[in-house]
mmCIF file of C-alpha atoms and ligand atoms in Angstrom:
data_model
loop_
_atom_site.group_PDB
_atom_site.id
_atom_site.type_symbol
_atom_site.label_atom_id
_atom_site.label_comp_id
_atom_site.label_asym_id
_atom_site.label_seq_id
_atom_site.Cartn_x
_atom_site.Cartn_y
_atom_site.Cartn_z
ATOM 1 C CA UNK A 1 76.719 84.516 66.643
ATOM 2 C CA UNK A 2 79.841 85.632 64.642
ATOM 3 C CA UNK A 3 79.478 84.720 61.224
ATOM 4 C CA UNK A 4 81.841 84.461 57.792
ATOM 5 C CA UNK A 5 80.716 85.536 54.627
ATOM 6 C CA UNK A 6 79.543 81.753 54.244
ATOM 7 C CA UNK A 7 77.337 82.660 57.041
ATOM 8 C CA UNK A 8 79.272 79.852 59.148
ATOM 9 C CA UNK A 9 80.681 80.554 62.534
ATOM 10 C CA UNK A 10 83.439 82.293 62.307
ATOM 11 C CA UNK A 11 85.775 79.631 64.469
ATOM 12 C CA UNK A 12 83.677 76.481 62.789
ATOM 13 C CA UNK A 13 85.319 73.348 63.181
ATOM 14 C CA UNK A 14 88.361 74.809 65.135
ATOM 15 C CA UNK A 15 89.425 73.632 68.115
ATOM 16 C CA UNK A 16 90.491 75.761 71.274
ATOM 17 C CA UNK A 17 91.679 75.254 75.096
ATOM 18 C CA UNK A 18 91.147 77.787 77.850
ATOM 19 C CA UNK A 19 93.253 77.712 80.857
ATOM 20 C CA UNK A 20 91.087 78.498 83.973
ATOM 21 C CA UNK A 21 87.788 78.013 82.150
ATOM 22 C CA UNK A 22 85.822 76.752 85.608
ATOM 23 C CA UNK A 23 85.270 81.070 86.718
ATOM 24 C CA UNK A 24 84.853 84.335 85.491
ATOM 25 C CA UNK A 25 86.512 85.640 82.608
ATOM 26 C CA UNK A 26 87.771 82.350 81.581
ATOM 27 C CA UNK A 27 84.254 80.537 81.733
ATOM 28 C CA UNK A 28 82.634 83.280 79.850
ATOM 29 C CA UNK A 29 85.329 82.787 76.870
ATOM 30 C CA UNK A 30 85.226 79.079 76.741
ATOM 31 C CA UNK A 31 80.799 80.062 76.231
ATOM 32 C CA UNK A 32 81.927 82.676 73.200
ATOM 33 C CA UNK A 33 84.616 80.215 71.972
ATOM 34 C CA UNK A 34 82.445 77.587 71.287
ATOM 35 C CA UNK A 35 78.873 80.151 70.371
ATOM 36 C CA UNK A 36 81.337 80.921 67.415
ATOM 37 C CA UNK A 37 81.847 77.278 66.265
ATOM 38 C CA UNK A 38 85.010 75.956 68.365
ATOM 39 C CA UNK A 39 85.236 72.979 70.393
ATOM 40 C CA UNK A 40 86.381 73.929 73.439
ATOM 41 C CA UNK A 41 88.596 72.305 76.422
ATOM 42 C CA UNK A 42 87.276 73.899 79.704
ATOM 43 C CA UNK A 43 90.645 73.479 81.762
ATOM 44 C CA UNK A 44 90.633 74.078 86.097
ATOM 45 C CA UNK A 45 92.677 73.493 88.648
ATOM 46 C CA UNK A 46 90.182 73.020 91.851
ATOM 47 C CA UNK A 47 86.648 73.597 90.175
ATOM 48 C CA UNK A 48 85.471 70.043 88.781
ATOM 49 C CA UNK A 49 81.583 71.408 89.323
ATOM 50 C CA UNK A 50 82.247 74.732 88.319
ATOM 51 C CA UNK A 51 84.076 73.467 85.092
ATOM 52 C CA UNK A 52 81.220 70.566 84.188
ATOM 53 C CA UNK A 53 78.799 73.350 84.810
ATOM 54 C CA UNK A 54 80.524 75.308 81.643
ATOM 55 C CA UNK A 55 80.517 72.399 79.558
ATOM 56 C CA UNK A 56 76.810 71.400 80.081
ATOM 57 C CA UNK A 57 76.140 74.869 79.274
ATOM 58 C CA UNK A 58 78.152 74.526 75.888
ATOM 59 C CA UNK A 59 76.942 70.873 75.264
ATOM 60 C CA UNK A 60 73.121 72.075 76.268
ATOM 61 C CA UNK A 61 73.731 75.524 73.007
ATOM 62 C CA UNK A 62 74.516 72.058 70.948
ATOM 63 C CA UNK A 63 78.584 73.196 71.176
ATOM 64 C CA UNK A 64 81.011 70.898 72.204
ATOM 65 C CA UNK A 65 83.473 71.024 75.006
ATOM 66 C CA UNK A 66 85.219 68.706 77.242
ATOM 67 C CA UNK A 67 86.772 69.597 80.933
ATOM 68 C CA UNK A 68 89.964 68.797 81.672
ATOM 69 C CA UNK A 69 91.801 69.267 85.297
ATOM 70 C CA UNK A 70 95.717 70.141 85.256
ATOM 71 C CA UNK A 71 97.433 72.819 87.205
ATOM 72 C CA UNK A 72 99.227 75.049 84.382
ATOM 73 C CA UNK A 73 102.353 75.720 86.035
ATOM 74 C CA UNK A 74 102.988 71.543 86.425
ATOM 75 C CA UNK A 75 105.122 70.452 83.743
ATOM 76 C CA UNK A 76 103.538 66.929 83.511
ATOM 77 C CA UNK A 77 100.150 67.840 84.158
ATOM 78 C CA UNK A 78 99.895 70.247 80.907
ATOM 79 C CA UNK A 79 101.691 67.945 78.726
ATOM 80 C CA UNK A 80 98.517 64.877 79.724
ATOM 81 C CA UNK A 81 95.986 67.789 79.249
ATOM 82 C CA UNK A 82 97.422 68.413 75.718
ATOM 83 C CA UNK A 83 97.522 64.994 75.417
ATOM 84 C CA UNK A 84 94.024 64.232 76.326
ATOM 85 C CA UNK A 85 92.947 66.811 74.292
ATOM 86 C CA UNK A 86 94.842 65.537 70.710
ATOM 87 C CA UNK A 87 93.376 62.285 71.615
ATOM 88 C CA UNK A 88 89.524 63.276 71.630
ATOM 89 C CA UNK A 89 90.512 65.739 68.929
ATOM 90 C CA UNK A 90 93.385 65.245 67.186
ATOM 91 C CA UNK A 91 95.375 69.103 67.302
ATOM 92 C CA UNK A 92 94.507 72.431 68.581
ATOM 93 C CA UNK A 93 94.007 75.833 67.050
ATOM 94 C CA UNK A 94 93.292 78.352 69.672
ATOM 95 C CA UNK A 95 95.191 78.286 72.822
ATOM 96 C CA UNK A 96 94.052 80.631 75.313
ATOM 97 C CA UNK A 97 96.426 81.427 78.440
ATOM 98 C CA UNK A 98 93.823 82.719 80.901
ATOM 99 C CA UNK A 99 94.168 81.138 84.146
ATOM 100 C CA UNK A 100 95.837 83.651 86.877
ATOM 101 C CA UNK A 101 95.410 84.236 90.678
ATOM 102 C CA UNK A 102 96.525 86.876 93.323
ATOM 103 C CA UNK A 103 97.943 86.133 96.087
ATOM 104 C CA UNK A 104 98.345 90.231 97.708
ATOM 105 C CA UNK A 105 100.582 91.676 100.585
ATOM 106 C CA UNK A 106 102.635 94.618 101.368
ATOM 107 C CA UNK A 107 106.227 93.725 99.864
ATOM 108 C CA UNK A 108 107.730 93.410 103.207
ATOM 109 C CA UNK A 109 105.200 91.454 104.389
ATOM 110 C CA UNK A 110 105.170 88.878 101.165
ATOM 111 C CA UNK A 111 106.366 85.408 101.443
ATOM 112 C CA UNK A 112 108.907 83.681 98.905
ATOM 113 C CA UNK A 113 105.892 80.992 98.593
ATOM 114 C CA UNK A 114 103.399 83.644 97.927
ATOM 115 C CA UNK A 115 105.498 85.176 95.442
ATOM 116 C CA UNK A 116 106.578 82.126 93.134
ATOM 117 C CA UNK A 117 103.211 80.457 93.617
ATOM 118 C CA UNK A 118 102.150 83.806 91.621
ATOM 119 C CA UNK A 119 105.184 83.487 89.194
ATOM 120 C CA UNK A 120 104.298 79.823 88.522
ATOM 121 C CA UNK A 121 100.462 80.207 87.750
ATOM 122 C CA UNK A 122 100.892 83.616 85.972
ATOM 123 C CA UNK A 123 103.754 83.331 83.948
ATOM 124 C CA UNK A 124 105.204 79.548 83.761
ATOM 125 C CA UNK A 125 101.774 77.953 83.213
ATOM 126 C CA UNK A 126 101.835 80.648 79.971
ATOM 127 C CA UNK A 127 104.919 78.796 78.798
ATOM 128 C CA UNK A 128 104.163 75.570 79.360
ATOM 129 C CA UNK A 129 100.756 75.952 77.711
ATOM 130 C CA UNK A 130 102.205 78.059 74.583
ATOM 131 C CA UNK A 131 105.111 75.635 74.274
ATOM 132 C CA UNK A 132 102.910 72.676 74.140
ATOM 133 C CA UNK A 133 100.519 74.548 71.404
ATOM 134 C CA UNK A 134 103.536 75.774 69.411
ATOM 135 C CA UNK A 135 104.590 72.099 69.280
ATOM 136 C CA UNK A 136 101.562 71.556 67.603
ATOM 137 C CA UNK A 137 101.144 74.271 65.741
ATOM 138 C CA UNK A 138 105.208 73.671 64.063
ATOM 139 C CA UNK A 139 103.807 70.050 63.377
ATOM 140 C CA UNK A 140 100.564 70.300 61.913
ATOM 141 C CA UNK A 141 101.043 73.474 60.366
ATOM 142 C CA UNK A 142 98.683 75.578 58.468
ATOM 143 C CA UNK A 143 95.606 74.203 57.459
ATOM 144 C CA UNK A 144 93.512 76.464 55.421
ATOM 145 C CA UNK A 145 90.171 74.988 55.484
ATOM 146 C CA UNK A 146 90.538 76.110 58.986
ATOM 147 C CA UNK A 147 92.282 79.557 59.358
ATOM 148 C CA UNK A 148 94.986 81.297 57.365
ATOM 149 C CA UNK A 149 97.497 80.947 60.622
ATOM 150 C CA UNK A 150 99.175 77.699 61.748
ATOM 151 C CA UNK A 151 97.245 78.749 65.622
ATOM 152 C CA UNK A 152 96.939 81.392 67.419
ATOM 153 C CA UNK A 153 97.586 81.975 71.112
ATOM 154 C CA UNK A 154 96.044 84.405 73.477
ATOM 155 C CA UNK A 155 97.710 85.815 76.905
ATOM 156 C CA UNK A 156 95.700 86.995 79.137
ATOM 157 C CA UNK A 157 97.670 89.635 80.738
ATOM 158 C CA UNK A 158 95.945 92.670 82.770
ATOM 159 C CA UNK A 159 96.115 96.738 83.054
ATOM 160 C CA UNK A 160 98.857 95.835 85.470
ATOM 161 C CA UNK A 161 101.508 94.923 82.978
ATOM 162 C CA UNK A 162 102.199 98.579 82.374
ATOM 163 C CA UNK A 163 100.218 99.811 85.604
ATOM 164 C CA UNK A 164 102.477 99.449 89.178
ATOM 165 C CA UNK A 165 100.417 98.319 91.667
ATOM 166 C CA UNK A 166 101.615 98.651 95.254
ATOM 167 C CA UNK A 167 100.761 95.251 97.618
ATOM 168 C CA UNK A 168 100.879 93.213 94.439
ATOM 169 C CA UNK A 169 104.407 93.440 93.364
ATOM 170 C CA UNK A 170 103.901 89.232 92.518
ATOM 171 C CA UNK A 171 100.927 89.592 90.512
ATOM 172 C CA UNK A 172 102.086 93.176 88.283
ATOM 173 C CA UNK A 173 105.581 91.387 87.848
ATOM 174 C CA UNK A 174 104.007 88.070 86.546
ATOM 175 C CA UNK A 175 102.009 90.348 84.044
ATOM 176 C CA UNK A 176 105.041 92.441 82.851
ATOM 177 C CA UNK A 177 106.612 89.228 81.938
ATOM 178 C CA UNK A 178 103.039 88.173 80.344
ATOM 179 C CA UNK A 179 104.000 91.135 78.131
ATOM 180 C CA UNK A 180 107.586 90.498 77.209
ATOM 181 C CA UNK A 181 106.791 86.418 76.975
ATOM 182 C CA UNK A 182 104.015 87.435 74.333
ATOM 183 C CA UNK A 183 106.024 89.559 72.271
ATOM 184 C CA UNK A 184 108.855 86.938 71.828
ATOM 185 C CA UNK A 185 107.013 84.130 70.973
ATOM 186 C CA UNK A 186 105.072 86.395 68.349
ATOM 187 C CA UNK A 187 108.507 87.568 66.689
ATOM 188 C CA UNK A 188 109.790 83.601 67.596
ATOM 189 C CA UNK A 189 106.883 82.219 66.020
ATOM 190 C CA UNK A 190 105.350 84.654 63.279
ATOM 191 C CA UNK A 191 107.793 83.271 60.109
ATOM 192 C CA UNK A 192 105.496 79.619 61.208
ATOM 193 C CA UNK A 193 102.683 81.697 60.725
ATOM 194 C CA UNK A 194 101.684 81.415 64.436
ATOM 195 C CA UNK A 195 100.129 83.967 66.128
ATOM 196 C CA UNK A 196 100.321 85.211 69.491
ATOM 197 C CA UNK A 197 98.397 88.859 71.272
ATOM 198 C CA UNK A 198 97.399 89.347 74.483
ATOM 199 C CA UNK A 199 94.264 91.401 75.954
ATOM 200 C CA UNK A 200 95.026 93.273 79.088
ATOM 201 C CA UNK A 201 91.772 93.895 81.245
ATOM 202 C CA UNK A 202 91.395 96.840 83.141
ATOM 203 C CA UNK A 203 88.527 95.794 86.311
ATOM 204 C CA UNK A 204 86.332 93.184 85.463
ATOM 205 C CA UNK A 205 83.173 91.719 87.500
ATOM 206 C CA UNK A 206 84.914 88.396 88.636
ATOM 207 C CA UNK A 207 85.534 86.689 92.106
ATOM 208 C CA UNK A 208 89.379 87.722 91.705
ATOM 209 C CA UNK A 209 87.949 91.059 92.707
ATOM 210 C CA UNK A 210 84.750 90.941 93.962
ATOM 211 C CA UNK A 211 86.452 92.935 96.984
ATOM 212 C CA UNK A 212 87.308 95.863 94.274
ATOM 213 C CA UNK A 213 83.207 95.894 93.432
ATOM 214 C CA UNK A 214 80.766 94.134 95.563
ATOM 215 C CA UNK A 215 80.015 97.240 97.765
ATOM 216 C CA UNK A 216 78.719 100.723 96.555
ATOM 217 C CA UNK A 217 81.257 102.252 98.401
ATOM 218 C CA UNK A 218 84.227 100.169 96.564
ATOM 219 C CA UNK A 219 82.126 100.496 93.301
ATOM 220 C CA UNK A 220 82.303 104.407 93.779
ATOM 221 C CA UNK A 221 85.979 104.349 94.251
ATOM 222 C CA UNK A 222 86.636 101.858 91.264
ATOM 223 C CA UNK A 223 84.656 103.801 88.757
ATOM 224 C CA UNK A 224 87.480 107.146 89.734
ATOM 225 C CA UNK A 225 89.608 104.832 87.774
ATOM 226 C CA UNK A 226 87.901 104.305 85.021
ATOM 227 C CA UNK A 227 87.125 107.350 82.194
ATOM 228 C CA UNK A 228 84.162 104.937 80.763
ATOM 229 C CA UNK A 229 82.553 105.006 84.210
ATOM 230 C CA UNK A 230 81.328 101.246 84.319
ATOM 231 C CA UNK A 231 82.802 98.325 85.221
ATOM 232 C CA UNK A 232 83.795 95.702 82.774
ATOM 233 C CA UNK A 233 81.636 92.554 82.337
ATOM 234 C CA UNK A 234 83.571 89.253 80.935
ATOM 235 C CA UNK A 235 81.432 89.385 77.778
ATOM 236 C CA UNK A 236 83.454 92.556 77.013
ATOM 237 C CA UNK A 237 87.138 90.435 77.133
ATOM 238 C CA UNK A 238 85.122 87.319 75.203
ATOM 239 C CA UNK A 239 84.278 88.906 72.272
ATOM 240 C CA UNK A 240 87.818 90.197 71.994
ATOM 241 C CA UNK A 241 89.105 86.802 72.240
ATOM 242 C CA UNK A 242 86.477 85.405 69.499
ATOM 243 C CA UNK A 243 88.120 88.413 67.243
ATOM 244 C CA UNK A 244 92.149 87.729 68.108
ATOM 245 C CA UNK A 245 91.152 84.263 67.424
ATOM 246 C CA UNK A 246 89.838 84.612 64.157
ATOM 247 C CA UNK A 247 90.746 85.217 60.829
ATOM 248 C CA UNK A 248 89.300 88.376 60.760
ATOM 249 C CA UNK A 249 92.686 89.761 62.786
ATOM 250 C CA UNK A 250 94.807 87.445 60.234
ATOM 251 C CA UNK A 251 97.503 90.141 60.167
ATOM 252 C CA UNK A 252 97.607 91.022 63.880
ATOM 253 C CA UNK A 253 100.190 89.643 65.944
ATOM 254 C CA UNK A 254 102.921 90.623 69.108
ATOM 255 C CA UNK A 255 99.653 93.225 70.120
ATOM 256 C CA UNK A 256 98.502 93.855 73.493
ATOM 257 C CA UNK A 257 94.360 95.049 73.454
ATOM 258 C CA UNK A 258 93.572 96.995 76.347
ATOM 259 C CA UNK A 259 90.101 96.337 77.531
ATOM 260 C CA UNK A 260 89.846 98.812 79.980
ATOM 261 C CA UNK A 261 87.518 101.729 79.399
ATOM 262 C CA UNK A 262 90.285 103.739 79.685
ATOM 263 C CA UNK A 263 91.922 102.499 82.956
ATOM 264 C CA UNK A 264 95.426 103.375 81.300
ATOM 265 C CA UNK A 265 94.430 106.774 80.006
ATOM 266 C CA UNK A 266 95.719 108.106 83.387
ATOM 267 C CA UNK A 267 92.430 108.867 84.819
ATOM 268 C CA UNK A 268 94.135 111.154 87.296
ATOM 269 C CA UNK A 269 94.823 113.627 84.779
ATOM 270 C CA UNK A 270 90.962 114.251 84.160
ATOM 271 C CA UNK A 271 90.684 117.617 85.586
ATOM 272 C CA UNK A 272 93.961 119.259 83.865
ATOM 273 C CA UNK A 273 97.652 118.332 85.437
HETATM 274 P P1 NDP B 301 88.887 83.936 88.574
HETATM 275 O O1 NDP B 301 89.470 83.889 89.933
HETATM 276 O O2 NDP B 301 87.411 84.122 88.416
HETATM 277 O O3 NDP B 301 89.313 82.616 87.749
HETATM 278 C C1 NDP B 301 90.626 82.154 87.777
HETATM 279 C C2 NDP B 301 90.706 80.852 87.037
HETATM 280 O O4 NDP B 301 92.077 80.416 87.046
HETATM 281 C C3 NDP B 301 89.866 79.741 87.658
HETATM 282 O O5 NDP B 301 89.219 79.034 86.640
HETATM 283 C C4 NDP B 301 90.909 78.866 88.344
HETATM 284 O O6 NDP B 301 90.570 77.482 88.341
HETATM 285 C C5 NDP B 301 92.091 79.048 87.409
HETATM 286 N N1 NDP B 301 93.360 78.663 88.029
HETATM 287 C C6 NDP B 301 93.922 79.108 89.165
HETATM 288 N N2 NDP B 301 95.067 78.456 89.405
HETATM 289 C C7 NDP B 301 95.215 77.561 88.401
HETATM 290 C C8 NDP B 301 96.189 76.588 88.072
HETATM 291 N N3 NDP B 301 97.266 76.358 88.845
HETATM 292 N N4 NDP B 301 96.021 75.851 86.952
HETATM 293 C C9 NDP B 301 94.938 76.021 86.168
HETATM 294 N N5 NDP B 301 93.984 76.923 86.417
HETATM 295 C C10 NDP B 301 94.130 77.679 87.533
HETATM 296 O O7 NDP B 301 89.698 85.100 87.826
HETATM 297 P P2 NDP B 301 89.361 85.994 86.526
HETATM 298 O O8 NDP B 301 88.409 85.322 85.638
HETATM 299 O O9 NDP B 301 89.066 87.351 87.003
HETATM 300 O O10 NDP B 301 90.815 86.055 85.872
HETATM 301 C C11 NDP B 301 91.164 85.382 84.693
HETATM 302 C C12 NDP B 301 92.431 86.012 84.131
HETATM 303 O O11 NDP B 301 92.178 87.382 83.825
HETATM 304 C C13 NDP B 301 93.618 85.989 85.092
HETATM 305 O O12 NDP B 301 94.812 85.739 84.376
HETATM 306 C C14 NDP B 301 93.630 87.408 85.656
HETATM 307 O O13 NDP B 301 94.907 87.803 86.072
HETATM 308 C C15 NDP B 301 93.172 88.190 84.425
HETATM 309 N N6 NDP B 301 92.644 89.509 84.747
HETATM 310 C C16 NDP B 301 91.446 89.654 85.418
HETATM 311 C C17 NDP B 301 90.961 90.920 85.693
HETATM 312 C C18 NDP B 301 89.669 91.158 86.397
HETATM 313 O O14 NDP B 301 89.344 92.337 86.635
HETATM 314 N N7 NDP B 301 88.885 90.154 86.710
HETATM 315 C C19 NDP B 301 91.720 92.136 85.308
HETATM 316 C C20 NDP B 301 92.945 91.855 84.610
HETATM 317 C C21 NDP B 301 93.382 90.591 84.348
HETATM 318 P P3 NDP B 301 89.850 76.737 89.611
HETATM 319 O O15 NDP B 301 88.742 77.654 90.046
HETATM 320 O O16 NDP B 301 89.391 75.470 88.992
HETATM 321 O O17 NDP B 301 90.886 76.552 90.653
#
């Protein structure tokens, strides 16, 4: 467990929400979240059992976390999961934007519905979530038994908001606008100290991409990609969470992290140019 110097948790007493908490890298966060001291709201869309499953496992390490369904690209939906959340809690301190989803095909091949359904999950359900914390955030303000910042918000973006990726044009254009969304609320919000980063993953063990690593074959052929030669776990994008949530980044904001092992290094270029 993270500590502080007064050997409490490092996010003790603070109180976070993670968007598409119910699978993979989101469920593993909401765990790390709330091993460092946060109460946690385990958000899904279509998981109920997958998402109760996270909190017993929080509530069973003597945590505290609550599930909460909304789709994050629904307007009214997000604003009764903030809601719901002030009520059992009173405010929030930690947003963190994670949910996402693919939805591939060839461009000439990809459907308008396919394409904004990406859009909406991706990118909208960021705003709506960050405009709903930043609300809160502008209200409350700073309180500093708690953290130095008035909150701090967390995109998760992906490799693919600097990486093209052919048959995905929906999902690598929802990501560069991750990017670009991040970087103006950080400059927007920073003078209410508010701060706002994202972490872009490079491949990580998930059923987004089990495709990308579930046979040797497609395990060989990820790992050409990758200069650290494994594949990422979600443990590896939690603890960078717990750290861009905490004080102990107090002066970071408007930063991307790349958790990649190197995915962006232009692995290509290995053997000379
Ligand atoms: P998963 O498919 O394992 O999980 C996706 C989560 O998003 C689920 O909890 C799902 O909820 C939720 N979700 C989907 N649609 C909605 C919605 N409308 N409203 C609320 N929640 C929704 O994916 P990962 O854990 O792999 O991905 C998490 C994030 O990380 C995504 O933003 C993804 O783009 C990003 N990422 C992942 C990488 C990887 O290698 N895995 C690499 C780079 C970025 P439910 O199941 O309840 O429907």
């Amino acid at each position: 467990m993270l500590m502080t110097h007064t050997s409490e948790p490092i996010l003790q007493g603070q109180r976070a929400l993670v968007t598409g908490a119910s699978s993979g890298i989101g469920a593993t966060v909401a765990k790390m979240l709330a091993a460092a001291g946060a109460k946690v709201v385990v958000n899904y869309a279509g998981g109920a059992d997958r998402a109760q499953a996270v909190v017993d496992h929080i509530q069973a390490a003597g945590g505290e976390a609550l599930a909460i369904r909304a789709n994050v690209h629904r307007e009214d939906e997000v604003e009764a999961m903030f809601a719901q959340m002030f009520e059992a809690w009173d405010s929030i301190d930690i947003l963190v934007n994670n949910a996402g989803l693919q939805k591939d095909a060839p461009l000439v091949e990809m459907s308008l519905a396919d394409w904004q359904h990406v859009l909406d999950v991706n990118l909208t359900g960021q705003f709506l979530c960050s405009r709903a914390a930043a609300r809160e955030f502008f209200h409350r303000g700073v309180v500093p038994e708690l953290s130095r910042a008035a909150g701090k918000i967390i995109c998760m973006s992906s490799v693919h908001d600097v990486i093209p990726w052919a048959g995905h044009a929906n999902y690598a254009a929802s990501k560069g606008g991750v990017s670009l969304l991040m970087k103006t609320m950080a400059q927007e919000l920073a003078p209410h100290r508010i701060r706002v980063n994202a972490i872009s993953p490079g491949a990580i063990k998930t059923p987004i991409n089990s495709a990308a690593w579930m046979t040797p074959e497609a395990e060989a052929e990820l790992l050409k990609l990758i200069p650290y030669r494994r594949i990422g776990d979600p443990e590896d994008i939690g603890r960078a969470v717990v750290w861009l949530a905490s004080d102990a980044s107090d002066y970071v904001t408007g930063a991307t992290l790349y958790v990649d092992g190197g995915m962006t290094l232009y692995p290509g270029f290995e053997q000379g140019g």
